[in-house]
């Protein structure tokens, strides 16, 4: 269900990591009743160990975020963009994401290095993890039990299913090109 991307990002990943380490992250609140999250709390939401810097906080004003979004073909609708930080030893409980905005997420692990990176756990299928950016179906039950390293990803959310995204990728109609 998860698939890894062979794409020449050039120096964009170094710039992205540098930007990720300078942001002022906010805690996210998760509502298990409707699988939504936000940066503002109300009584039905659970504060998670997830911290995020996303569209509402202005990440699209960061040139590097805009450059990464511009790698996708113009007719591909991007729903969410953000950096996601999980503190050392934090747990993000089992959940599914909002299917309208994050049915599938393109995730670029930034820190720690791959050897120390804890990927999400999916309960409906097994994954053989690779040291590459990946698309994952967040409409399936998943969680993260982080280790003692701070974990930061850059994520772009889509309303498309993982099958739709994979077909676009395989037919070379997802990214504009692979020559940066």
CSV table of N, CA and C in Angstrom, one decimal:
chain,number,residue,atom,x,y,z
A,1,UNK,N,0.8,-1.2,0.0
A,1,UNK,CA,0.0,0.0,0.0
A,1,UNK,C,0.8,1.3,0.0
A,2,UNK,N,2.0,1.2,0.6
A,2,UNK,CA,2.9,2.4,0.6
A,2,UNK,C,3.8,2.2,-0.6
A,3,UNK,N,4.1,3.3,-1.3
A,3,UNK,CA,5.1,3.2,-2.3
A,3,UNK,C,6.1,4.3,-2.2
A,4,UNK,N,7.4,3.9,-2.6
A,4,UNK,CA,8.5,4.8,-2.4
A,4,UNK,C,8.8,5.5,-3.8
A,5,UNK,N,9.4,6.7,-3.7
A,5,UNK,CA,9.5,7.5,-4.9
A,5,UNK,C,11.0,7.6,-5.2
A,6,UNK,N,11.3,7.3,-6.5
A,6,UNK,CA,12.6,7.6,-7.1
A,6,UNK,C,12.5,8.9,-7.8
A,7,UNK,N,13.0,10.0,-7.2
A,7,UNK,CA,12.9,11.3,-7.8
A,7,UNK,C,14.1,12.1,-7.4
A,8,UNK,N,14.7,12.8,-8.4
A,8,UNK,CA,15.9,13.6,-8.1
A,8,UNK,C,15.5,14.9,-7.5
A,9,UNK,N,15.5,15.1,-6.2
A,9,UNK,CA,15.2,16.3,-5.6
A,9,UNK,C,16.3,17.3,-5.5
A,10,UNK,N,17.5,16.9,-5.9
A,10,UNK,CA,18.7,17.7,-5.9
A,10,UNK,C,18.9,18.3,-4.5
A,11,UNK,N,19.2,19.6,-4.4
A,11,UNK,CA,19.5,20.2,-3.2
A,11,UNK,C,18.3,20.6,-2.4
A,12,UNK,N,17.1,20.3,-2.9
A,12,UNK,CA,15.8,20.7,-2.2
A,12,UNK,C,15.7,20.0,-0.8
A,13,UNK,N,16.2,18.8,-0.7
A,13,UNK,CA,16.1,18.1,0.6
A,13,UNK,C,16.9,18.7,1.7
A,14,UNK,N,18.1,19.2,1.3
A,14,UNK,CA,19.0,19.9,2.3
A,14,UNK,C,18.3,21.2,2.7
A,15,UNK,N,17.8,21.9,1.8
A,15,UNK,CA,17.1,23.2,2.1
A,15,UNK,C,15.9,22.9,2.9
A,16,UNK,N,15.2,21.9,2.6
A,16,UNK,CA,14.0,21.5,3.4
A,16,UNK,C,14.3,21.2,4.8
A,17,UNK,N,15.4,20.4,5.0
A,17,UNK,CA,15.8,20.0,6.4
A,17,UNK,C,16.2,21.2,7.2
A,18,UNK,N,17.0,22.1,6.5
A,18,UNK,CA,17.4,23.3,7.2
A,18,UNK,C,16.2,24.2,7.6
A,19,UNK,N,15.2,24.3,6.8
A,19,UNK,CA,14.0,25.1,7.1
A,19,UNK,C,13.3,24.4,8.3
A,20,UNK,N,13.2,23.1,8.2
A,20,UNK,CA,12.4,22.3,9.2
A,20,UNK,C,13.0,22.5,10.6
A,21,UNK,N,14.3,22.7,10.7
A,21,UNK,CA,14.9,22.9,12.0
A,21,UNK,C,14.8,24.3,12.6
A,22,UNK,N,14.3,25.2,11.9
A,22,UNK,CA,14.1,26.6,12.3
A,22,UNK,C,12.7,27.0,12.7
A,23,UNK,N,11.7,26.1,12.5
A,23,UNK,CA,10.3,26.5,12.6
A,23,UNK,C,9.9,26.5,14.1
A,24,UNK,N,8.8,27.2,14.4
A,24,UNK,CA,8.2,27.2,15.7
A,24,UNK,C,6.9,26.3,15.6
A,25,UNK,N,7.1,25.1,16.0
A,25,UNK,CA,6.0,24.1,15.8
A,25,UNK,C,4.9,24.3,16.9
A,26,UNK,N,3.7,23.9,16.5
A,26,UNK,CA,2.6,24.0,17.4
A,26,UNK,C,2.0,22.6,17.6
A,27,UNK,N,1.5,22.4,18.8
A,27,UNK,CA,0.9,21.1,19.1
A,27,UNK,C,-0.4,20.9,18.3
A,28,UNK,N,-0.7,19.7,17.9
A,28,UNK,CA,-1.9,19.4,17.2
A,28,UNK,C,-2.9,18.8,18.1
A,29,UNK,N,-4.2,19.0,17.9
A,29,UNK,CA,-5.3,18.4,18.6
A,29,UNK,C,-6.1,17.5,17.7
A,30,UNK,N,-6.3,16.3,18.1
A,30,UNK,CA,-7.0,15.3,17.3
A,30,UNK,C,-8.4,14.9,17.8
A,31,UNK,N,-9.3,14.9,16.9
A,31,UNK,CA,-10.7,14.5,17.3
A,31,UNK,C,-11.0,13.1,16.7
A,32,UNK,N,-11.0,12.1,17.6
A,32,UNK,CA,-11.2,10.8,17.1
A,32,UNK,C,-12.6,10.5,16.6
A,33,UNK,N,-13.6,11.4,16.9
A,33,UNK,CA,-14.9,11.1,16.4
A,33,UNK,C,-15.0,11.4,14.8
A,34,UNK,N,-14.3,12.3,14.3
A,34,UNK,CA,-14.4,12.6,12.9
A,34,UNK,C,-13.0,12.6,12.2
A,35,UNK,N,-12.0,12.1,12.9
A,35,UNK,CA,-10.7,12.0,12.3
A,35,UNK,C,-10.1,13.3,11.7
A,36,UNK,N,-10.3,14.4,12.5
A,36,UNK,CA,-9.8,15.7,12.1
A,36,UNK,C,-8.8,16.2,13.1
A,37,UNK,N,-8.0,17.1,12.7
A,37,UNK,CA,-7.0,17.7,13.6
A,37,UNK,C,-6.9,19.2,13.4
A,38,UNK,N,-6.5,19.9,14.4
A,38,UNK,CA,-6.3,21.3,14.3
A,38,UNK,C,-5.3,21.8,15.3
A,39,UNK,N,-4.9,23.1,15.2
A,39,UNK,CA,-3.9,23.6,16.1
A,39,UNK,C,-4.6,24.3,17.3
A,40,UNK,N,-6.0,24.3,17.3
A,40,UNK,CA,-6.7,24.9,18.4
A,40,UNK,C,-7.5,23.8,19.1
A,41,UNK,N,-7.5,23.9,20.4
A,41,UNK,CA,-8.2,22.8,21.2
A,41,UNK,C,-9.6,23.1,21.5
A,42,UNK,N,-10.4,22.1,21.6
A,42,UNK,CA,-11.7,22.2,22.2
A,42,UNK,C,-12.0,20.9,23.0
A,43,UNK,N,-13.1,20.8,23.7
A,43,UNK,CA,-13.3,19.7,24.6
A,43,UNK,C,-13.3,18.3,24.0
A,44,UNK,N,-13.6,18.2,22.7
A,44,UNK,CA,-13.7,16.9,22.1
A,44,UNK,C,-12.4,16.4,21.5
A,45,UNK,N,-11.3,17.2,21.6
A,45,UNK,CA,-10.1,16.8,21.0
A,45,UNK,C,-9.0,16.4,22.0
A,46,UNK,N,-8.1,15.6,21.5
A,46,UNK,CA,-7.0,15.1,22.4
A,46,UNK,C,-5.7,15.7,21.9
A,47,UNK,N,-5.0,16.3,22.9
A,47,UNK,CA,-3.7,16.9,22.5
A,47,UNK,C,-2.7,15.8,22.2
A,48,UNK,N,-2.1,15.8,21.1
A,48,UNK,CA,-1.2,14.8,20.7
A,48,UNK,C,0.3,15.3,20.9
A,49,UNK,N,1.2,14.4,20.8
A,49,UNK,CA,2.6,14.7,20.8
A,49,UNK,C,3.1,15.2,19.5
A,50,UNK,N,2.2,15.2,18.5
A,50,UNK,CA,2.5,15.7,17.2
A,50,UNK,C,2.6,17.2,17.2
A,51,UNK,N,3.6,17.8,16.6
A,51,UNK,CA,3.7,19.2,16.5
A,51,UNK,C,3.7,19.5,15.0
A,52,UNK,N,3.1,20.5,14.5
A,52,UNK,CA,3.0,20.8,13.1
A,52,UNK,C,3.2,22.2,12.8
A,53,UNK,N,3.8,22.5,11.6
A,53,UNK,CA,3.9,23.8,11.1
A,53,UNK,C,3.3,23.6,9.7
A,54,UNK,N,2.2,24.2,9.4
A,54,UNK,CA,1.5,24.0,8.2
A,54,UNK,C,1.0,25.2,7.5
A,55,UNK,N,0.0,25.1,6.6
A,55,UNK,CA,-0.5,26.1,5.8
A,55,UNK,C,-1.0,27.3,6.7
A,56,UNK,N,-1.8,27.0,7.7
A,56,UNK,CA,-2.3,28.0,8.6
A,56,UNK,C,-1.3,28.8,9.3
A,57,UNK,N,-0.1,28.2,9.5
A,57,UNK,CA,1.0,28.9,10.1
A,57,UNK,C,1.9,29.6,9.1
A,58,UNK,N,1.6,29.5,7.8
A,58,UNK,CA,2.3,30.2,6.8
A,58,UNK,C,3.4,29.5,6.1
A,59,UNK,N,3.4,28.1,6.1
A,59,UNK,CA,4.5,27.4,5.5
A,59,UNK,C,4.6,27.6,4.0
A,60,UNK,N,3.5,27.9,3.4
A,60,UNK,CA,3.5,28.1,1.9
A,60,UNK,C,4.3,29.4,1.6
A,61,UNK,N,4.5,30.3,2.6
A,61,UNK,CA,5.3,31.4,2.4
A,61,UNK,C,6.8,31.1,2.3
A,62,UNK,N,7.2,29.9,2.7
A,62,UNK,CA,8.5,29.4,2.7
A,62,UNK,C,8.8,29.0,1.2
A,63,UNK,N,9.8,29.6,0.6
A,63,UNK,CA,10.1,29.3,-0.8
A,63,UNK,C,10.3,27.8,-1.0
A,64,UNK,N,11.0,27.1,-0.1
A,64,UNK,CA,11.2,25.7,-0.3
A,64,UNK,C,10.0,24.9,-0.4
A,65,UNK,N,8.9,25.3,0.4
A,65,UNK,CA,7.7,24.5,0.3
A,65,UNK,C,7.0,24.8,-1.0
A,66,UNK,N,7.0,26.0,-1.5
A,66,UNK,CA,6.5,26.3,-2.8
A,66,UNK,C,7.2,25.5,-3.9
A,67,UNK,N,8.5,25.5,-3.8
A,67,UNK,CA,9.3,24.7,-4.8
A,67,UNK,C,8.9,23.3,-4.8
A,68,UNK,N,8.7,22.7,-3.7
A,68,UNK,CA,8.3,21.2,-3.6
A,68,UNK,C,6.9,21.0,-4.2
A,69,UNK,N,6.0,21.9,-3.8
A,69,UNK,CA,4.6,21.8,-4.4
A,69,UNK,C,4.6,22.0,-5.9
A,70,UNK,N,5.5,22.8,-6.4
A,70,UNK,CA,5.6,23.0,-7.8
A,70,UNK,C,6.1,21.9,-8.6
A,71,UNK,N,6.7,20.9,-7.9
A,71,UNK,CA,7.2,19.7,-8.6
A,71,UNK,C,6.0,18.8,-9.2
A,72,UNK,N,4.8,19.0,-8.6
A,72,UNK,CA,3.6,18.2,-9.0
A,72,UNK,C,3.0,18.9,-10.2
A,73,UNK,N,2.4,18.2,-11.1
A,73,UNK,CA,1.8,18.7,-12.3
A,73,UNK,C,0.6,19.7,-11.8
A,74,UNK,N,0.4,20.7,-12.7
A,74,UNK,CA,-0.6,21.7,-12.3
A,74,UNK,C,-2.0,21.3,-12.0
A,75,UNK,N,-2.4,20.2,-12.6
A,75,UNK,CA,-3.8,19.7,-12.3
A,75,UNK,C,-3.9,18.8,-11.1
A,76,UNK,N,-2.8,18.6,-10.4
A,76,UNK,CA,-2.8,17.8,-9.2
A,76,UNK,C,-3.2,18.7,-8.0
A,77,UNK,N,-4.3,18.4,-7.3
A,77,UNK,CA,-4.8,19.3,-6.2
A,77,UNK,C,-4.1,18.9,-4.9
A,78,UNK,N,-3.3,19.8,-4.4
A,78,UNK,CA,-2.7,19.6,-3.1
A,78,UNK,C,-3.6,20.2,-2.0
A,79,UNK,N,-3.9,19.4,-0.9
A,79,UNK,CA,-4.8,19.9,0.1
A,79,UNK,C,-4.1,20.4,1.4
A,80,UNK,N,-3.0,19.8,1.7
A,80,UNK,CA,-2.3,20.2,2.9
A,80,UNK,C,-0.8,20.2,2.7
A,81,UNK,N,-0.1,21.1,3.4
A,81,UNK,CA,1.3,21.2,3.3
A,81,UNK,C,1.8,21.5,4.7
A,82,UNK,N,2.8,20.7,5.2
A,82,UNK,CA,3.3,21.1,6.5
A,82,UNK,C,4.5,20.2,6.9
A,83,UNK,N,5.1,20.7,7.9
A,83,UNK,CA,6.2,20.0,8.6
A,83,UNK,C,5.6,19.3,9.8
A,84,UNK,N,5.9,18.1,10.1
A,84,UNK,CA,5.4,17.3,11.2
A,84,UNK,C,6.5,16.9,12.1
A,85,UNK,N,6.5,17.3,13.3
A,85,UNK,CA,7.6,16.9,14.3
A,85,UNK,C,7.0,16.1,15.4
A,86,UNK,N,7.7,15.0,15.7
A,86,UNK,CA,7.3,14.1,16.8
A,86,UNK,C,8.5,14.1,17.8
A,87,UNK,N,8.2,14.5,19.0
A,87,UNK,CA,9.2,14.6,20.0
A,87,UNK,C,9.8,13.2,20.3
A,88,UNK,N,11.0,13.2,20.9
A,88,UNK,CA,11.6,11.9,21.3
A,88,UNK,C,10.7,11.2,22.3
A,89,UNK,N,10.6,9.9,22.0
A,89,UNK,CA,9.8,8.9,22.9
A,89,UNK,C,8.3,9.2,22.9
A,90,UNK,N,7.8,10.1,22.0
A,90,UNK,CA,6.4,10.4,22.0
A,90,UNK,C,5.6,9.3,21.2
A,91,UNK,N,4.3,9.3,21.5
A,91,UNK,CA,3.4,8.3,20.9
A,91,UNK,C,2.3,9.0,20.2
A,92,UNK,N,2.1,8.7,18.9
A,92,UNK,CA,0.9,9.2,18.2
A,92,UNK,C,0.0,8.0,18.2
A,93,UNK,N,-1.2,8.0,18.9
A,93,UNK,CA,-2.0,6.8,18.9
A,93,UNK,C,-2.6,6.4,17.6
A,94,UNK,N,-3.2,5.2,17.5
A,94,UNK,CA,-3.8,4.7,16.3
A,94,UNK,C,-4.9,5.7,15.9
A,95,UNK,N,-4.9,6.0,14.6
A,95,UNK,CA,-5.9,6.9,14.0
A,95,UNK,C,-5.9,6.8,12.5
A,96,UNK,N,-6.9,7.4,11.9
A,96,UNK,CA,-6.9,7.7,10.5
A,96,UNK,C,-7.0,9.2,10.3
A,97,UNK,N,-6.5,9.6,9.1
A,97,UNK,CA,-6.5,11.1,8.8
A,97,UNK,C,-7.8,11.5,8.1
A,98,UNK,N,-8.0,12.7,8.0
A,98,UNK,CA,-9.2,13.3,7.3
A,98,UNK,C,-9.1,12.9,5.8
A,99,UNK,N,-10.1,12.2,5.4
A,99,UNK,CA,-10.0,11.6,4.0
A,99,UNK,C,-10.1,12.7,2.9
A,100,UNK,N,-10.8,13.8,3.2
A,100,UNK,CA,-10.9,14.9,2.2
A,100,UNK,C,-9.6,15.5,1.9
A,101,UNK,N,-8.8,15.8,3.0
A,101,UNK,CA,-7.6,16.5,2.8
A,101,UNK,C,-6.3,15.6,2.8
A,102,UNK,N,-6.4,14.5,3.5
A,102,UNK,CA,-5.2,13.7,3.7
A,102,UNK,C,-5.5,12.2,3.5
A,103,UNK,N,-6.2,11.8,2.4
A,103,UNK,CA,-6.4,10.4,2.1
A,103,UNK,C,-5.1,9.7,1.9
A,104,UNK,N,-4.2,10.5,1.1
A,104,UNK,CA,-2.9,10.0,0.9
A,104,UNK,C,-1.9,11.1,1.2
A,105,UNK,N,-0.8,10.8,1.8
A,105,UNK,CA,0.2,11.8,2.1
A,105,UNK,C,1.5,11.4,1.5
A,106,UNK,N,2.2,12.5,0.9
A,106,UNK,CA,3.5,12.3,0.4
A,106,UNK,C,4.4,12.8,1.6
A,107,UNK,N,5.3,11.9,2.1
A,107,UNK,CA,6.1,12.1,3.2
A,107,UNK,C,7.6,12.1,2.9
A,108,UNK,N,8.3,13.1,3.3
A,108,UNK,CA,9.7,13.2,3.1
A,108,UNK,C,10.4,13.2,4.5
A,109,UNK,N,10.9,12.1,5.0
A,109,UNK,CA,11.6,12.0,6.3
A,109,UNK,C,12.8,13.0,6.2
A,110,UNK,N,13.0,13.8,7.2
A,110,UNK,CA,14.1,14.8,7.3
A,110,UNK,C,15.0,14.5,8.4
A,111,UNK,N,14.5,14.2,9.6
A,111,UNK,CA,15.4,13.8,10.7
A,111,UNK,C,14.7,12.7,11.5
A,112,UNK,N,15.4,11.9,12.2
A,112,UNK,CA,16.8,11.7,12.1
A,112,UNK,C,17.2,10.9,10.9
A,113,UNK,N,18.5,10.5,10.8
A,113,UNK,CA,18.9,9.7,9.6
A,113,UNK,C,18.1,8.4,9.5
A,114,UNK,N,18.1,7.8,8.4
A,114,UNK,CA,17.3,6.6,8.2
A,114,UNK,C,17.5,5.5,9.2
A,115,UNK,N,18.7,5.3,9.6
A,115,UNK,CA,19.0,4.2,10.5
A,115,UNK,C,18.3,4.4,11.8
A,116,UNK,N,18.0,5.7,12.2
A,116,UNK,CA,17.4,6.0,13.5
A,116,UNK,C,15.9,6.5,13.3
A,117,UNK,N,15.4,6.5,12.1
A,117,UNK,CA,14.1,6.9,11.8
A,117,UNK,C,13.0,5.9,12.1
A,118,UNK,N,12.0,6.2,12.9
A,118,UNK,CA,10.9,5.3,13.2
A,118,UNK,C,9.7,5.6,12.2
A,119,UNK,N,9.4,4.7,11.3
A,119,UNK,CA,8.3,5.0,10.4
A,119,UNK,C,7.0,4.7,11.1
A,120,UNK,N,5.9,5.2,10.5
A,120,UNK,CA,4.6,4.8,11.0
A,120,UNK,C,4.3,3.3,11.0
A,121,UNK,N,3.5,2.9,11.9
A,121,UNK,CA,3.0,1.5,11.9
A,121,UNK,C,1.6,1.5,11.3
A,122,UNK,N,1.4,0.6,10.3
A,122,UNK,CA,0.1,0.4,9.7
A,122,UNK,C,-0.4,-1.0,10.2
A,123,UNK,N,-1.7,-1.1,10.4
A,123,UNK,CA,-2.2,-2.3,11.0
A,123,UNK,C,-2.9,-3.2,10.0
A,124,UNK,N,-3.1,-2.7,8.7
A,124,UNK,CA,-3.8,-3.5,7.7
A,124,UNK,C,-2.8,-4.1,6.7
A,125,UNK,N,-1.6,-3.7,6.8
A,125,UNK,CA,-0.6,-4.3,5.9
A,125,UNK,C,0.8,-4.1,6.4
A,126,UNK,N,1.8,-4.8,5.9
A,126,UNK,CA,3.2,-4.7,6.3
A,126,UNK,C,3.9,-3.9,5.3
A,127,UNK,N,5.0,-3.2,5.8
A,127,UNK,CA,5.8,-2.4,4.9
A,127,UNK,C,7.3,-2.7,5.1
A,128,UNK,N,8.0,-2.9,4.0
A,128,UNK,CA,9.4,-3.0,4.0
A,128,UNK,C,10.0,-1.6,3.7
A,129,UNK,N,10.5,-0.9,4.8
A,129,UNK,CA,10.8,0.5,4.7
A,129,UNK,C,12.1,0.7,3.9
A,130,UNK,N,12.2,1.8,3.1
A,130,UNK,CA,13.4,2.2,2.4
A,130,UNK,C,13.7,3.6,2.7
A,131,UNK,N,14.9,4.0,2.5
A,131,UNK,CA,15.4,5.3,2.7
A,131,UNK,C,15.1,6.2,1.5
A,132,UNK,N,13.8,6.5,1.4
A,132,UNK,CA,13.3,7.3,0.2
A,132,UNK,C,12.0,8.0,0.7
A,133,UNK,N,11.7,9.1,0.1
A,133,UNK,CA,10.3,9.7,0.3
A,133,UNK,C,9.3,8.7,-0.2
A,134,UNK,N,8.1,8.8,0.4
A,134,UNK,CA,7.1,7.8,0.2
A,134,UNK,C,5.6,8.4,0.2
A,135,UNK,N,4.7,7.7,-0.5
A,135,UNK,CA,3.3,8.0,-0.4
A,135,UNK,C,2.7,7.0,0.5
A,136,UNK,N,1.8,7.4,1.4
A,136,UNK,CA,1.2,6.5,2.3
A,136,UNK,C,-0.3,6.8,2.4
A,137,UNK,N,-1.1,5.7,2.6
A,137,UNK,CA,-2.5,5.9,2.7
A,137,UNK,C,-3.0,6.1,4.1
A,138,UNK,N,-3.1,7.4,4.5
A,138,UNK,CA,-3.4,7.7,5.8
A,138,UNK,C,-4.9,7.5,6.2
A,139,UNK,N,-5.7,7.0,5.2
A,139,UNK,CA,-7.1,6.7,5.5
A,139,UNK,C,-7.1,5.3,6.1
A,140,UNK,N,-6.0,4.6,6.3
A,140,UNK,CA,-5.9,3.4,7.0
A,140,UNK,C,-5.3,3.6,8.4
A,141,UNK,N,-5.7,2.8,9.3
A,141,UNK,CA,-5.3,2.9,10.7
A,141,UNK,C,-3.8,2.8,10.8
A,142,UNK,N,-3.2,3.9,11.5
A,142,UNK,CA,-1.7,3.9,11.7
A,142,UNK,C,-1.4,4.7,13.0
A,143,UNK,N,-0.2,4.5,13.4
A,143,UNK,CA,0.3,5.2,14.6
A,143,UNK,C,1.8,5.3,14.5
A,144,UNK,N,2.4,6.1,15.5
A,144,UNK,CA,3.9,6.2,15.6
A,144,UNK,C,4.2,6.1,17.0
A,145,UNK,N,5.2,5.2,17.3
A,145,UNK,CA,5.8,5.1,18.6
A,145,UNK,C,7.3,5.5,18.4
A,146,UNK,N,7.6,6.8,18.7
A,146,UNK,CA,8.9,7.3,18.3
A,146,UNK,C,10.0,6.7,19.3
A,147,UNK,N,11.2,6.8,18.9
A,147,UNK,CA,12.3,6.4,19.7
A,147,UNK,C,12.9,7.6,20.4
A,148,UNK,N,14.2,7.6,20.8
A,148,UNK,CA,14.7,8.8,21.5
A,148,UNK,C,15.3,9.9,20.6
A,149,UNK,N,14.9,9.9,19.3
A,149,UNK,CA,15.4,10.9,18.4
A,149,UNK,C,14.2,11.8,18.0
A,150,UNK,N,14.4,13.1,17.8
A,150,UNK,CA,13.4,13.9,17.3
A,150,UNK,C,13.1,13.5,15.8
A,151,UNK,N,11.9,13.4,15.4
A,151,UNK,CA,11.5,13.0,14.1
A,151,UNK,C,10.7,14.1,13.4
A,152,UNK,N,11.2,14.5,12.2
A,152,UNK,CA,10.6,15.5,11.4
A,152,UNK,C,10.4,15.0,10.0
A,153,UNK,N,9.2,15.2,9.5
A,153,UNK,CA,8.8,14.9,8.1
A,153,UNK,C,8.3,16.2,7.5
A,154,UNK,N,8.4,16.3,6.2
A,154,UNK,CA,7.7,17.2,5.4
A,154,UNK,C,6.6,16.4,4.7
A,155,UNK,N,5.3,16.9,4.8
A,155,UNK,CA,4.2,16.2,4.2
A,155,UNK,C,3.3,17.0,3.4
A,156,UNK,N,2.9,16.4,2.3
A,156,UNK,CA,1.9,17.1,1.4
A,156,UNK,C,0.7,16.1,1.3
A,157,UNK,N,-0.5,16.6,1.7
A,157,UNK,CA,-1.7,15.8,1.7
A,157,UNK,C,-2.5,16.0,0.5
A,158,UNK,N,-3.1,14.9,0.0
A,158,UNK,CA,-4.0,14.8,-1.2
A,158,UNK,C,-5.3,14.2,-0.8
A,159,UNK,N,-6.3,14.6,-1.5
A,159,UNK,CA,-7.6,13.9,-1.4
A,159,UNK,C,-7.8,12.7,-2.2
A,160,UNK,N,-6.8,12.3,-3.0
A,160,UNK,CA,-6.8,11.2,-3.8
A,160,UNK,C,-6.5,9.9,-3.0
A,161,UNK,N,-7.0,8.8,-3.4
A,161,UNK,CA,-6.7,7.5,-2.8
A,161,UNK,C,-5.2,7.1,-3.2
A,162,UNK,N,-4.7,6.2,-2.4
A,162,UNK,CA,-3.3,5.7,-2.7
A,162,UNK,C,-3.3,5.1,-4.1
A,163,UNK,N,-4.3,4.4,-4.5
A,163,UNK,CA,-4.4,3.8,-5.8
A,163,UNK,C,-4.3,4.8,-6.9
A,164,UNK,N,-5.1,5.9,-6.7
A,164,UNK,CA,-5.1,7.0,-7.7
A,164,UNK,C,-3.7,7.6,-7.8
A,165,UNK,N,-3.1,7.9,-6.7
A,165,UNK,CA,-1.7,8.5,-6.7
A,165,UNK,C,-0.7,7.6,-7.3
A,166,UNK,N,-0.8,6.3,-7.0
A,166,UNK,CA,0.2,5.3,-7.6
A,166,UNK,C,0.0,5.2,-9.1
A,167,UNK,N,-1.2,5.3,-9.6
A,167,UNK,CA,-1.5,5.2,-11.0
A,167,UNK,C,-0.9,6.5,-11.7
A,168,UNK,N,-1.1,7.6,-11.1
A,168,UNK,CA,-0.5,8.9,-11.6
A,168,UNK,C,1.0,8.8,-11.7
A,169,UNK,N,1.6,8.3,-10.6
A,169,UNK,CA,3.0,8.1,-10.6
A,169,UNK,C,3.5,7.2,-11.6
A,170,UNK,N,2.9,6.0,-11.8
A,170,UNK,CA,3.3,5.0,-12.7
A,170,UNK,C,3.1,5.4,-14.2
A,171,UNK,N,2.2,6.3,-14.4
A,171,UNK,CA,1.9,6.8,-15.8
A,171,UNK,C,2.6,8.1,-16.1
A,172,UNK,N,3.5,8.5,-15.1
A,172,UNK,CA,4.3,9.7,-15.3
A,172,UNK,C,3.4,11.0,-15.4
A,173,UNK,N,2.3,11.0,-14.7
A,173,UNK,CA,1.4,12.2,-14.8
A,173,UNK,C,1.2,12.8,-13.4
A,174,UNK,N,2.1,12.5,-12.5
A,174,UNK,CA,2.1,13.1,-11.1
A,174,UNK,C,3.0,14.3,-11.0
A,175,UNK,N,4.3,14.0,-11.3
A,175,UNK,CA,5.4,15.0,-11.2
A,175,UNK,C,5.5,15.7,-12.6
A,176,UNK,N,6.0,16.9,-12.6
A,176,UNK,CA,6.2,17.7,-13.8
A,176,UNK,C,7.3,17.0,-14.6
A,177,UNK,N,8.4,16.7,-13.9
A,177,UNK,CA,9.6,16.1,-14.5
A,177,UNK,C,10.5,15.6,-13.4
A,178,UNK,N,11.5,14.9,-13.8
A,178,UNK,CA,12.5,14.4,-12.8
A,178,UNK,C,13.9,14.9,-13.1
A,179,UNK,N,13.9,16.1,-13.7
A,179,UNK,CA,15.2,16.7,-14.0
A,179,UNK,C,15.3,18.1,-13.4
A,180,UNK,N,15.8,18.1,-12.1
A,180,UNK,CA,15.8,19.4,-11.4
A,180,UNK,C,17.1,20.1,-11.8
